[in-house]
Backbone as a ProteinNet text record, in pm:
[ID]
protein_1_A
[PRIMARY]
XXXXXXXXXXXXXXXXXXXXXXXXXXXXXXXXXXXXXXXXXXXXXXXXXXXXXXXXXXXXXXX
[TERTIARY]
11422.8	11463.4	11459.3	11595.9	11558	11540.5	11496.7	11472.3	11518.8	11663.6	11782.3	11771.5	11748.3	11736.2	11628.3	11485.8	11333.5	11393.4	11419.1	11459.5	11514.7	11602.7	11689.8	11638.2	11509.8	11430.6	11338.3	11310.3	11270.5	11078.1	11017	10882.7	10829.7	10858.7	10819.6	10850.1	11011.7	11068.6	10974.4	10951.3	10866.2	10743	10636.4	10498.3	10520.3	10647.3	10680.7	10674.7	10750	10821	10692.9	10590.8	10519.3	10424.1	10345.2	10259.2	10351.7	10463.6	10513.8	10539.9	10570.9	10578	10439.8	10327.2	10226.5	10150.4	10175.5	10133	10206.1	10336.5	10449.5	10363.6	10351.6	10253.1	10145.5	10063.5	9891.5	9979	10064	10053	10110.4	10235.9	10299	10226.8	10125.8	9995.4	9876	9878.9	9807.6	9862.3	9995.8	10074.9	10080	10086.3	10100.4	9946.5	9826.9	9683.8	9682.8	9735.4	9730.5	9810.4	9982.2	10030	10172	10199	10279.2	10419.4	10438.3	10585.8	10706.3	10832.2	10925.4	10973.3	10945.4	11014	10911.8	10812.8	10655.9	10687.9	10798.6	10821.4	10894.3	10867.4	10850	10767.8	10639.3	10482.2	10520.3	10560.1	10603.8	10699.5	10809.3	10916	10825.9	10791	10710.2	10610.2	10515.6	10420.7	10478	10605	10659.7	10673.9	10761.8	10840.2	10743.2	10626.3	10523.8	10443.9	10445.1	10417.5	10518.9	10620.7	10767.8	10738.5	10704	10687.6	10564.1	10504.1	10373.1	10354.6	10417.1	10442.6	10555.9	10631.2	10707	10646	10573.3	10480.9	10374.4	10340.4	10213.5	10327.9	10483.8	10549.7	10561.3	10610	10649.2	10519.7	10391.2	10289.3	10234.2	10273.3	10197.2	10352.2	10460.8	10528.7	10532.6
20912.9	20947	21098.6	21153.9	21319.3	21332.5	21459.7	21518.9	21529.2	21538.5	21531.5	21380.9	21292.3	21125.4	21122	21201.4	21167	21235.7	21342.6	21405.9	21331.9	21241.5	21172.9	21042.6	21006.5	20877.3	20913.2	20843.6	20828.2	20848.5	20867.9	20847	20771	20638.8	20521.7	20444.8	20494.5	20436.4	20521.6	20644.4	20718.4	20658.3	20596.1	20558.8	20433.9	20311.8	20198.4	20183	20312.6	20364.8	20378.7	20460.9	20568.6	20423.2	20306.6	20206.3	20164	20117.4	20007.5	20083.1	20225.8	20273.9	20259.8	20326.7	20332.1	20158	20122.1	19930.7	19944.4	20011.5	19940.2	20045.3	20164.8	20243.4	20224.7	20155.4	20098.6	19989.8	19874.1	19805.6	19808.9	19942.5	19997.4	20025.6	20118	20154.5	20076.5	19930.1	19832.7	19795.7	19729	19701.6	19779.4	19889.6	19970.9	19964.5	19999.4	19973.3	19829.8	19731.2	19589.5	19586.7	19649.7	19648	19767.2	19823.2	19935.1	19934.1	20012.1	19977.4	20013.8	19935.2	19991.2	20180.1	20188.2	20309.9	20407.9	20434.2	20488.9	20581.7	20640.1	20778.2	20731.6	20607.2	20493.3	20580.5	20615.8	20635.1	20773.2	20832.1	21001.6	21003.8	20960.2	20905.4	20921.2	20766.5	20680.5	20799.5	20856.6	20897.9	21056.3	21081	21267.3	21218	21118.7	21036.5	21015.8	20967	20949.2	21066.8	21171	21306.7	21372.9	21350.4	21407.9	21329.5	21234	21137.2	21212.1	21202.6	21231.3	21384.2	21465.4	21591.1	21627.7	21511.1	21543.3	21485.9	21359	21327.5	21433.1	21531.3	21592.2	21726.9	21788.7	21880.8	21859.3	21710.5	21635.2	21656	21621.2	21639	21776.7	21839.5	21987.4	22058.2	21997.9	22061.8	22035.3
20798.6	20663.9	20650.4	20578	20619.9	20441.3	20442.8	20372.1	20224.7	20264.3	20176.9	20086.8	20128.4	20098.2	20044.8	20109.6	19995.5	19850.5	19856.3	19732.5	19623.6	19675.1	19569.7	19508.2	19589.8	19519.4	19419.1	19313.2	19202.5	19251.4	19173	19248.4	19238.4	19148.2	19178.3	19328.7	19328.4	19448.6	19566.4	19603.9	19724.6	19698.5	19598.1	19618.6	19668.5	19636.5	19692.4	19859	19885.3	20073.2	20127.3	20042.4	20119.5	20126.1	20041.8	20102.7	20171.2	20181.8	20311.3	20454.9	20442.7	20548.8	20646.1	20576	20574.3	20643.3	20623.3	20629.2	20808.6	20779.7	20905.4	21040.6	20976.3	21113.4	21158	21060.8	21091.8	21211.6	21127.1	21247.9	21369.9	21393.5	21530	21634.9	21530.6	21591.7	21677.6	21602.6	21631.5	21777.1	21780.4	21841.2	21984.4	21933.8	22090.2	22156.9	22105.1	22168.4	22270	22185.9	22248.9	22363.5	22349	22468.1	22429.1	22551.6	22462.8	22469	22356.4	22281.9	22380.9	22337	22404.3	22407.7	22249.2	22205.6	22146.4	22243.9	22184.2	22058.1	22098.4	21986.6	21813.9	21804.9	21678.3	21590.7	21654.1	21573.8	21520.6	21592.3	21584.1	21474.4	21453.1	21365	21211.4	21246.9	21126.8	21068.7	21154.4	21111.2	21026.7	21092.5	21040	20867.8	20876.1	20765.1	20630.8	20670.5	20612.5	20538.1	20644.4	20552.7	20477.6	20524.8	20430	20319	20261.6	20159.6	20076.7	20131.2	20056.2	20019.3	20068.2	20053.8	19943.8	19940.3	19853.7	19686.4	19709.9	19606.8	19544.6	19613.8	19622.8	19542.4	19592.2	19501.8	19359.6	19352.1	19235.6	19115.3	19167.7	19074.7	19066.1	19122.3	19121.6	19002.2	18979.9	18906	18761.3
[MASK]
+++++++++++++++++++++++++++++++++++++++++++++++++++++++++++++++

């Protein structure tokens, strides 16, 4: 998800993204410990995505 696309969601809609994203990386995460992923760089993805979210939550209230 780039940048351009967090911007345009509502912040109800980014606190919705940011728990399910959040849920989907705990368990990628899980997933790869047990046995590892096809596409390791999933977590890297998931996890950038996840701070772009919350960073953008964190502009939103500081304005």
């Amino acid at each position: 998800m780039k940048q351009s696309e967090i911007k345009e969601l509502s912040t109800a809609d980014l606190q919705d993204k940011l728990g399910a994203l959040k849920k989907n990386y705990t368990d990628l995460k899980m997933a790869h410990a047990i046995t590892p992923l096809d596409n390791p760089l999933q977590l890297r993805t998931l996890r950038r995505t996840v701070a772009r979210i919350a960073t953008e939550l964190t502009k939103r209230e500081l304005q």
